[in-house]
Amino acid sequence: MAIRLEKGQRINLEKSTGGSLTNFCVGVNWGAIEKQVLKSGFLGFGAKAVTEVVDVDLDLSCVMFDENGNLCDHLYSPLYRQDLLAQFGLPLGKLLSYNDALKHTGDDLEGDKGGDDGLDNEIITVDLTKVSSNVTSIFFFLNNVGQEDFAQIPYAKIRMYEGTPTKVDSVYAEYNVVAEPQYKGKKALVMGQLYKKDNTWKFNAVGDAYEDSFLGQTIQRIRQTYVK
Ligand SMILES: [Ca+2]
Ligand SMILES: [Ca+2]
């Protein structure tokens, strides 16, 4: 049974079947916005309802820090502009971490069309055994690149699960972003933090949403607010 994450909840990465979670996926599943609009015909006659689809580009990213709060590694879309990233002192985006410990499946620019396909649109696979030993915290966060806020998106769910990007074996924890009324007007979400304490990894479900319109702002916020 998956843990339904509550904001601020801290959890051990222990499985109900015994052992601890070291290899898992963090994925986000979301839908494009579909709305019915009236389109008038020739000379304004024969108006009929048509479905208009608005692409939703959410970005799942992560940043890794050492115990002194230095940014050690990152995974975010290579499509972010270099000049904008440079304003925040950030390097170009990439989809693979050092030691291949974390991998991103790539930037989905649209969201599901024609309903929920049940699959995550962007996934980061994690192998905690390969993470560089100096990394003590890994933050996962979500940015909405488009104009819409979270409340306008039909669904956006984040989950941690065992399996692969194409096969979900066992859902460990899940988080429903758009069902939360406090996410109205917000475009960025600091989802959670994996942190190492006494050589054991734990997870803290942060769940704080912000109005950031650019990933650089969210990373700066993470450094200033959450990294200790
Ligand atoms: Ca995306
Ligand atoms: Ca999907």
Coordinates of C-alpha atoms and ligand atoms in Angstrom, one line a residue, residues 30 57-59 107-109 122, ligand 1:
W30 CA 0.1 15.1 -16.0
D57 CA 5.0 21.7 -20.0
L58 CA 5.9 20.7 -16.5
D59 CA 9.5 20.0 -15.8
D107 CA 11.6 16.8 -21.3
D108 CA 7.9 16.2 -22.1
L109 CA 6.6 19.5 -23.5
E122 CA 8.9 12.7 -16.9
Ligands
CA1 CA 8.6 19.2 -19.5

